[in-house]
Amino acid sequence: MTNQQYQQCLEACQDCATACHQCAVACLNEKDVEMLKTCIQLDLECAVICNAAATVMSLEGRFSDQLCRVCTDICNACADECEKHAQQGMEHCRRCADMCRKCATACEEMAAVGH
Amino acid sequence: MTNQQYQQCLEACQDCATACHQCAVACLNEKDVEMLKTCIQLDLECAVICNAAATVMSLEGRFSDQLCRVCTDICNACADECEKHAQQGMEHCRRCADMCRKCATACEEMAAVGH
Amino acid sequence: MTNQQYQQCLEACQDCATACHQCAVACLNEKDVEMLKTCIQLDLECAVICNAAATVMSLEGRFSDQLCRVCTDICNACADECEKHAQQGMEHCRRCADMCRKCATACEEMAAVGH
Amino acid sequence: MTNQQYQQCLEACQDCATACHQCAVACLNEKDVEMLKTCIQLDLECAVICNAAATVMSLEGRFSDQLCRVCTDICNACADECEKHAQQGMEHCRRCADMCRKCATACEEMAAVGH
């Protein structure tokens, strides 16, 4: 993975963490919060793991690839959930799902080839 | 502060956290680490506070402005230290100082006017 | 502040962050989530700031006292909200309020006298 | 894993993160920092991952076990490095190694049996 790809992966993790938190807070303010419980739960978990992945990458950590593997899995799980609500017109979920897929792809590459 | 300015402040905090960690690790690999002890110490502290500020902003937190005030102070302290080493040709310190000043300015505005 | 008090403040921040997250997740699983929106929101914000305070203290950061001041404020705000629900019998809110008050007191002392 | 074991694993992660940061800062203040570069690097990485594991566990996250697996590996790597310096009399490295092994054991159990 080139330095540029590494930097892009790091930024995808940061953007995903932000989108997840923004989605969680927007979900909390929707009329039917009950329906969005799993989404909020996954958003919060995903944000923590993305943030840790970005931080470990910024430290040039040697466990970046292992952490990126976990990050791929949670991002895909979060995107799966968000896409359900995106289909019902929730813009924050659509945006979050996009960021999660982008992050999952970048982290999968990072986990596979390392830095 | 407009939504766009808010988002820019959030991203300035994330970029600054990344630059601080990258600077800390680069400092650790310099020949004269001894001279860079204070720089590493401030880098690490600054990264934690910038990260927290970005996270609280992504959560639309009501204490964002208070946290941004602390962020301004640590960013300026870190930039002051990095600039000393930037003058001696350390590129990672120059880059880190730039990011810290940019973040300090954005956070100062956020602390002053709120969201 | 003695080393022992410093260590206790750091641990109060960690315990508070944990209690806040546990309260947020328990709130999400209550029947009437709608009523607990503000509580979840404050829990999440409080957890981030407590975590940052604990981390900066573990780094012997020189901005620990400033951060502890913000921590006192968010902890008291979170405790105020949790206490409302504790009165209605929510055990996770009662526990969270207790941890928040303990953390607020320790952080206030830290902010006042430093390390 | 019982609730009590889960809580103990979470606290082991928090204690380890604290010990790692304290070790990193103490290393920075040793006379021969050069010799401790790898130790500082691993300390910082270990602290981030332990912190993330504790946070995800406090959120009852479903990826806790995957994250605990990564945590076990970085904790053992950090302990291996710290033990070298503990043999040379560095108390902070001895303490950090102890916390890392304790955390690695708890996380290994968590990764194996889940919650």
Coordinates of C-alpha atoms in Angstrom, one line a residue:
Chain A
M1 CA 0.0 0.0 0.0
T2 CA 1.5 3.4 -1.0
N3 CA 1.7 6.2 1.5
Q4 CA -1.1 8.0 -0.3
Q5 CA -3.4 4.9 0.0
Y6 CA -2.4 4.6 3.7
Q7 CA -3.3 8.3 4.3
Q8 CA -6.6 7.8 2.4
C9 CA -7.5 4.8 4.6
L10 CA -6.7 6.8 7.7
E11 CA -9.0 9.6 6.5
A12 CA -11.7 7.2 5.5
C13 CA -11.7 5.9 9.1
Q14 CA -12.0 9.4 10.5
D15 CA -14.8 10.3 8.1
C16 CA -16.6 7.2 8.9
A17 CA -16.3 7.8 12.7
T18 CA -17.8 11.3 12.2
A19 CA -20.6 10.0 9.9
C20 CA -21.5 7.3 12.5
H21 CA -21.7 9.7 15.4
Q22 CA -23.7 12.2 13.3
C23 CA -26.0 9.4 12.2
A24 CA -26.5 8.2 15.9
V25 CA -27.4 11.7 17.0
A26 CA -29.8 12.2 14.1
C27 CA -31.4 8.8 14.8
L28 CA -32.0 9.8 18.4
N29 CA -33.9 12.8 17.1
E30 CA -36.1 10.9 14.7
K31 CA -39.8 10.3 15.6
D32 CA -39.5 6.6 15.7
V33 CA -36.3 6.0 17.8
E34 CA -37.5 2.6 18.7
M35 CA -37.0 1.3 15.1
L36 CA -33.4 2.8 15.1
K37 CA -32.0 1.2 18.2
T38 CA -29.8 -1.3 16.4
C39 CA -28.6 1.4 14.1
I40 CA -27.6 3.7 17.0
Q41 CA -25.9 0.8 18.8
L42 CA -23.9 -0.1 15.7
D43 CA -23.1 3.5 14.9
L44 CA -21.5 4.0 18.3
E45 CA -19.5 0.8 18.2
C46 CA -18.3 1.5 14.6
A47 CA -17.2 5.1 15.5
V48 CA -15.0 3.8 18.3
I49 CA -13.3 1.2 16.2
C50 CA -12.8 3.5 13.2
N51 CA -11.3 6.1 15.5
A52 CA -8.9 3.6 17.0
A53 CA -7.9 2.4 13.6
A54 CA -7.2 5.9 12.4
T55 CA -5.2 6.6 15.6
V56 CA -3.1 3.5 15.4
M57 CA -2.4 4.2 11.7
S58 CA -1.3 7.7 12.6
L59 CA 1.1 6.1 15.1
E60 CA 2.4 3.8 12.3
G61 CA 1.3 1.0 14.5
R62 CA 2.3 -2.5 13.6
F63 CA -1.1 -3.9 14.5
S64 CA -2.8 -1.5 12.1
D65 CA -3.7 -4.3 9.7
Q66 CA -5.3 -6.5 12.4
L67 CA -7.3 -3.6 13.6
C68 CA -8.3 -2.7 10.0
R69 CA -9.7 -6.3 9.7
V70 CA -12.0 -5.7 12.6
C71 CA -12.9 -2.3 11.2
T72 CA -13.9 -3.8 7.9
D73 CA -16.4 -6.1 9.7
I74 CA -18.0 -3.5 11.9
C75 CA -18.2 -1.1 9.0
N76 CA -20.0 -3.6 6.8
A77 CA -22.4 -4.5 9.7
C78 CA -23.2 -0.9 10.3
A79 CA -23.7 -0.2 6.5
D80 CA -26.1 -3.2 6.3
E81 CA -28.2 -1.8 9.0
C82 CA -28.1 1.8 7.8
E83 CA -29.1 0.8 4.3
K84 CA -32.4 -0.5 5.6
H85 CA -33.3 2.9 6.9
A86 CA -31.8 4.7 3.9
Q87 CA -34.4 2.9 1.8
Q88 CA -37.0 4.5 3.9
G89 CA -35.6 8.0 3.1
M90 CA -33.3 8.6 6.0
E91 CA -30.6 10.8 4.6
H92 CA -28.2 10.5 7.6
C93 CA -28.4 6.7 7.3
R94 CA -27.7 6.8 3.6
R95 CA -24.7 9.0 4.2
C96 CA -23.4 6.9 7.0
A97 CA -23.8 3.7 4.9
D98 CA -21.7 5.3 2.1
M99 CA -18.9 6.2 4.5
C100 CA -19.0 2.8 6.1
R101 CA -18.7 1.0 2.7
K102 CA -15.8 3.3 1.7
C103 CA -14.0 2.7 5.0
A104 CA -14.6 -1.1 4.8
T105 CA -13.1 -1.2 1.3
A106 CA -10.0 0.8 2.3
C107 CA -9.5 -1.2 5.5
E108 CA -9.9 -4.5 3.7
E109 CA -7.1 -3.4 1.3
M110 CA -5.0 -2.3 4.3
A111 CA -5.6 -5.6 6.2
A112 CA -4.6 -7.6 3.0
V113 CA -1.5 -5.9 1.9
G114 CA -0.3 -3.9 5.0
H115 CA 1.7 -0.7 4.7
Chain B
M1 CA -20.8 29.6 13.2
T2 CA -22.2 28.1 10.0
N3 CA -22.6 24.3 9.5
Q4 CA -19.7 24.5 7.0
Q5 CA -17.4 26.2 9.5
Y6 CA -18.4 23.7 12.2
Q7 CA -17.5 20.8 9.9
Q8 CA -14.2 22.5 9.0
C9 CA -13.4 22.9 12.7
L10 CA -14.1 19.3 13.3
E11 CA -11.9 18.3 10.4
A12 CA -9.1 20.6 11.6
C13 CA -9.2 18.8 14.9
Q14 CA -8.9 15.4 13.2
D15 CA -6.1 16.6 10.9
C16 CA -4.3 18.1 13.9
A17 CA -4.6 14.8 15.9
T18 CA -3.1 12.9 13.0
A19 CA -0.2 15.4 12.4
C20 CA 0.6 15.3 16.1
H21 CA 0.8 11.5 16.3
Q22 CA 2.9 11.4 13.1
C23 CA 5.2 14.1 14.5
A24 CA 5.6 12.2 17.8
V25 CA 6.5 9.0 16.0
A26 CA 8.9 10.8 13.6
C27 CA 10.5 12.6 16.6
L28 CA 11.1 9.2 18.3
N29 CA 13.0 8.1 15.2
E30 CA 15.2 11.2 15.0
K31 CA 18.9 10.9 16.1
D32 CA 18.6 13.3 19.0
V33 CA 15.4 12.2 20.7
E34 CA 16.5 13.8 24.0
M35 CA 16.0 17.3 22.4
L36 CA 12.5 16.3 21.3
K37 CA 11.1 15.0 24.6
T38 CA 8.9 18.0 25.2
C39 CA 7.7 18.0 21.6
I40 CA 6.7 14.3 21.9
Q41 CA 5.0 14.9 25.2
L42 CA 2.9 17.9 23.8
D43 CA 2.2 16.0 20.6
L44 CA 0.6 13.2 22.5
E45 CA -1.4 15.4 24.8
C46 CA -2.6 17.6 21.9
A47 CA -3.7 14.5 19.8
V48 CA -5.9 13.3 22.6
I49 CA -7.6 16.7 23.2
C50 CA -8.1 17.3 19.4
N51 CA -9.6 13.9 19.0
A52 CA -12.0 14.4 21.9
A53 CA -13.0 17.8 20.5
A54 CA -13.7 16.3 17.0
T55 CA -15.7 13.5 18.6
V56 CA -17.8 15.8 20.8
M57 CA -18.5 18.0 17.8
S58 CA -19.6 15.0 15.8
L59 CA -22.0 14.2 18.6
E60 CA -23.3 17.8 18.4
G61 CA -22.3 18.1 22.1
R62 CA -23.3 21.1 24.1
F63 CA -19.8 21.3 25.7
S64 CA -18.1 21.5 22.3
D65 CA -17.2 25.2 22.9
Q66 CA -15.7 24.6 26.3
L67 CA -13.6 21.8 24.9
C68 CA -12.6 23.9 21.9
R69 CA -11.2 26.5 24.3
V70 CA -8.9 23.9 25.9
C71 CA -8.0 22.7 22.4
T72 CA -6.9 26.2 21.3
D73 CA -4.5 26.4 24.3
I74 CA -2.9 23.0 23.8
C75 CA -2.6 23.5 20.0
N76 CA -0.9 26.8 20.5
A77 CA 1.5 25.3 23.1
C78 CA 2.3 22.4 20.8
A79 CA 2.8 24.7 17.8
D80 CA 5.2 26.9 19.9
E81 CA 7.3 23.9 20.7
C82 CA 7.2 22.4 17.1
E83 CA 8.2 25.7 15.6
K84 CA 11.5 25.6 17.5
H85 CA 12.4 22.4 15.8
A86 CA 10.9 23.4 12.4
Q87 CA 13.5 26.2 12.4
Q88 CA 16.2 23.5 12.6
G89 CA 14.8 21.8 9.5
M90 CA 12.5 19.2 11.0
E91 CA 9.7 18.8 8.4
H92 CA 7.3 16.8 10.6
C93 CA 7.5 19.6 13.2
R94 CA 6.9 22.3 10.6
R95 CA 3.8 20.3 9.3
C96 CA 2.6 19.7 12.8
A97 CA 3.0 23.4 13.8
D98 CA 0.9 24.4 10.7
M99 CA -1.9 22.0 11.6
C100 CA -1.9 23.1 15.2
R101 CA -2.2 26.8 14.3
K102 CA -5.0 26.0 11.9
C103 CA -6.8 24.0 14.5
A104 CA -6.2 26.7 17.2
T105 CA -7.8 29.3 15.0
A106 CA -10.8 27.2 14.1
C107 CA -11.3 26.2 17.7
E108 CA -11.0 29.7 19.0
E109 CA -13.7 30.8 16.6
M110 CA -15.9 27.9 17.8
A111 CA -15.3 28.7 21.4
A112 CA -16.2 32.3 20.9
V113 CA -19.4 32.0 18.8
G114 CA -20.6 28.5 19.4
H115 CA -22.6 26.5 16.8
Chain C
M1 CA -3.0 17.0 45.0
T2 CA -1.1 13.9 46.1
N3 CA -0.2 11.1 43.7
Q4 CA -2.9 8.9 45.2
Q5 CA -5.6 11.6 44.7
Y6 CA -4.4 12.0 41.1
Q7 CA -4.7 8.3 40.5
Q8 CA -8.1 8.3 42.1
C9 CA -9.3 11.2 39.9
L10 CA -8.0 9.3 36.8
E11 CA -9.9 6.2 37.8
A12 CA -13.0 8.2 38.6
C13 CA -12.9 9.5 35.1
Q14 CA -12.6 5.9 33.7
D15 CA -15.4 4.5 35.8
C16 CA -17.6 7.4 34.9
A17 CA -17.0 6.9 31.1
T18 CA -17.9 3.2 31.6
A19 CA -21.0 4.0 33.6
C20 CA -22.1 6.6 31.0
H21 CA -21.8 4.1 28.1
Q22 CA -23.5 1.4 30.0
C23 CA -26.3 3.9 30.9
A24 CA -26.7 5.0 27.2
V25 CA -27.0 1.4 26.0
A26 CA -29.4 0.5 28.8
C27 CA -31.5 3.6 28.0
L28 CA -31.6 2.5 24.3
N29 CA -33.2 -0.8 25.5
E30 CA -35.8 0.8 27.7
K31 CA -39.5 0.8 26.5
D32 CA -39.8 4.6 26.4
V33 CA -36.6 5.6 24.6
E34 CA -38.1 8.9 23.5
M35 CA -38.1 10.1 27.1
L36 CA -34.4 9.2 27.5
K37 CA -33.0 11.0 24.4
T38 CA -31.4 13.8 26.4
C39 CA -29.9 11.3 28.8
I40 CA -28.4 9.2 26.0
Q41 CA -27.0 12.3 24.3
L42 CA -25.4 13.6 27.6
D43 CA -24.1 10.1 28.4
L44 CA -22.2 9.9 25.1
E45 CA -20.7 13.3 25.4
C46 CA -19.7 12.8 29.0
A47 CA -18.0 9.5 28.2
V48 CA -15.8 11.1 25.6
I49 CA -14.7 13.9 27.8
C50 CA -14.1 11.6 30.9
N51 CA -12.1 9.3 28.7
A52 CA -10.0 12.2 27.3
A53 CA -9.4 13.5 30.9
A54 CA -8.3 10.1 32.1
T55 CA -5.9 9.7 29.1
V56 CA -4.4 13.2 29.4
M57 CA -3.9 12.5 33.2
S58 CA -2.2 9.2 32.4
L59 CA 0.2 11.2 30.1
E60 CA 0.9 13.6 32.9
G61 CA -0.4 16.3 30.6
R62 CA 0.0 19.9 31.5
F63 CA -3.6 20.7 30.4
S64 CA -5.1 18.1 32.7
D65 CA -6.5 20.7 35.0
Q66 CA -8.2 22.7 32.2
L67 CA -9.7 19.5 30.9
C68 CA -10.9 18.5 34.3
R69 CA -12.8 21.7 34.6
V70 CA -14.8 20.9 31.5
C71 CA -15.2 17.3 32.9
T72 CA -16.7 18.7 36.1
D73 CA -19.3 20.6 34.1
I74 CA -20.4 17.8 31.8
C75 CA -20.4 15.3 34.7
N76 CA -22.7 17.6 36.7
A77 CA -25.0 18.1 33.7
C78 CA -25.2 14.4 33.0
A79 CA -25.9 13.6 36.7
D80 CA -28.7 16.2 36.8
E81 CA -30.4 14.5 33.8
C82 CA -29.8 11.0 35.1
E83 CA -31.2 11.8 38.5
K84 CA -34.6 12.6 37.0
H85 CA -34.8 9.1 35.6
A86 CA -33.3 7.5 38.7
Q87 CA -36.3 8.9 40.7
Q88 CA -38.5 6.9 38.3
G89 CA -36.7 3.7 39.2
M90 CA -34.1 3.4 36.5
E91 CA -31.1 1.7 38.2
H92 CA -28.6 2.4 35.3
C93 CA -29.4 6.1 35.6
R94 CA -29.0 6.1 39.4
R95 CA -25.6 4.3 39.1
C96 CA -24.5 6.7 36.3
A97 CA -25.5 9.8 38.3
D98 CA -23.5 8.5 41.3
M99 CA -20.4 8.0 39.1
C100 CA -20.8 11.4 37.5
R101 CA -21.0 13.2 40.9
K102 CA -18.0 11.3 42.2
C103 CA -16.1 12.2 39.0
A104 CA -17.2 15.8 39.1
T105 CA -15.9 16.2 42.7
A106 CA -12.6 14.6 41.9
C107 CA -12.1 16.7 38.8
E108 CA -13.1 19.9 40.5
E109 CA -10.4 19.3 43.1
M110 CA -7.9 18.5 40.3
A111 CA -8.9 21.7 38.4
A112 CA -8.5 23.8 41.6
V113 CA -5.2 22.6 42.9
G114 CA -3.5 20.8 40.0
H115 CA -1.1 18.0 40.4
Chain D
M1 CA -18.1 -15.3 30.5
T2 CA -20.0 -14.1 33.6
N3 CA -20.9 -10.4 34.0
Q4 CA -18.2 -10.1 36.6
Q5 CA -15.5 -11.5 34.3
Y6 CA -16.6 -9.2 31.6
Q7 CA -16.4 -6.2 34.0
Q8 CA -12.9 -7.4 35.1
C9 CA -11.8 -7.7 31.5
L10 CA -13.0 -4.1 30.8
E11 CA -11.1 -2.8 33.8
A12 CA -8.0 -4.7 32.9
C13 CA -8.1 -2.9 29.5
Q14 CA -8.4 0.5 31.2
D15 CA -5.7 -0.3 33.7
C16 CA -3.4 -1.4 30.9
A17 CA -4.0 1.7 28.9
T18 CA -3.1 3.8 31.9
A19 CA 0.0 1.8 32.7
C20 CA 1.1 2.0 29.0
H21 CA 0.8 5.8 28.9
Q22 CA 2.5 6.2 32.2
C23 CA 5.3 3.9 31.0
A24 CA 5.7 5.9 27.7
V25 CA 6.0 9.2 29.6
A26 CA 8.4 7.7 32.1
C27 CA 10.5 6.2 29.3
L28 CA 10.7 9.7 27.7
N29 CA 12.2 11.0 30.9
E30 CA 14.8 8.2 31.2
K31 CA 18.5 9.1 30.4
D32 CA 18.8 6.7 27.5
V33 CA 15.6 7.4 25.6
E34 CA 17.2 6.0 22.4
M35 CA 17.1 2.4 23.9
L36 CA 13.4 2.8 24.8
K37 CA 12.1 3.9 21.4
T38 CA 10.4 0.6 20.6
C39 CA 9.0 0.5 24.1
I40 CA 7.4 3.9 23.8
Q41 CA 6.0 3.1 20.3
L42 CA 4.4 -0.1 21.5
D43 CA 3.1 1.5 24.7
L44 CA 1.3 4.2 22.7
E45 CA -0.2 1.6 20.3
C46 CA -1.2 -0.7 23.1
A47 CA -2.9 2.1 25.0
V48 CA -5.1 3.1 22.0
I49 CA -6.2 -0.5 21.4
C50 CA -6.9 -1.2 25.1
N51 CA -8.9 1.9 25.4
A52 CA -11.0 1.0 22.3
A53 CA -11.6 -2.5 23.7
A54 CA -12.7 -1.1 27.1
T55 CA -15.0 1.4 25.3
V56 CA -16.6 -1.2 23.0
M57 CA -17.1 -3.5 25.9
S58 CA -18.8 -0.7 27.9
L59 CA -21.1 -0.3 24.9
E60 CA -21.9 -4.1 24.9
G61 CA -20.5 -4.1 21.4
R62 CA -20.9 -7.2 19.3
F63 CA -17.4 -6.9 18.0
S64 CA -15.9 -6.9 21.5
D65 CA -14.5 -10.4 21.1
Q66 CA -12.8 -9.6 17.7
L67 CA -11.3 -6.5 19.3
C68 CA -10.1 -8.4 22.3
R69 CA -8.2 -10.8 20.1
V70 CA -6.2 -7.8 18.7
C71 CA -5.8 -6.5 22.2
T72 CA -4.3 -9.8 23.4
D73 CA -1.7 -9.7 20.6
I74 CA -0.6 -6.1 21.2
C75 CA -0.6 -6.6 25.0
N76 CA 1.7 -9.6 24.6
A77 CA 4.0 -7.7 22.2
C78 CA 4.2 -4.7 24.6
A79 CA 4.9 -7.0 27.6
D80 CA 7.7 -8.8 25.7
E81 CA 9.4 -5.4 25.1
C82 CA 8.8 -4.0 28.6
E83 CA 10.2 -7.2 30.2
K84 CA 13.6 -6.5 28.6
H85 CA 13.8 -3.2 30.3
A86 CA 12.3 -4.5 33.6
Q87 CA 15.2 -6.8 33.8
Q88 CA 17.4 -3.7 33.7
G89 CA 15.6 -2.3 36.7
M90 CA 13.0 -0.1 35.1
E91 CA 10.1 -0.2 37.5
H92 CA 7.6 1.5 35.1
C93 CA 8.4 -1.2 32.5
R94 CA 7.9 -4.0 35.1
R95 CA 4.6 -2.5 36.1
C96 CA 3.5 -2.1 32.5
A97 CA 4.5 -5.6 31.6
D98 CA 2.4 -7.0 34.5
M99 CA -0.7 -5.0 33.4
C100 CA -0.2 -6.1 29.8
R101 CA 0.0 -9.8 30.7
K102 CA -3.1 -9.5 32.9
C103 CA -5.0 -7.7 30.1
A104 CA -3.8 -10.2 27.5
T105 CA -5.1 -13.1 29.6
A106 CA -8.5 -11.5 30.3
C107 CA -8.9 -10.5 26.6
E108 CA -7.9 -14.0 25.4
E109 CA -10.6 -15.5 27.5
M110 CA -13.1 -12.9 26.3
A111 CA -12.1 -13.6 22.6
A112 CA -12.5 -17.3 23.2
V113 CA -15.8 -17.5 25.0
G114 CA -17.5 -14.2 24.3
H115 CA -19.9 -12.6 26.7

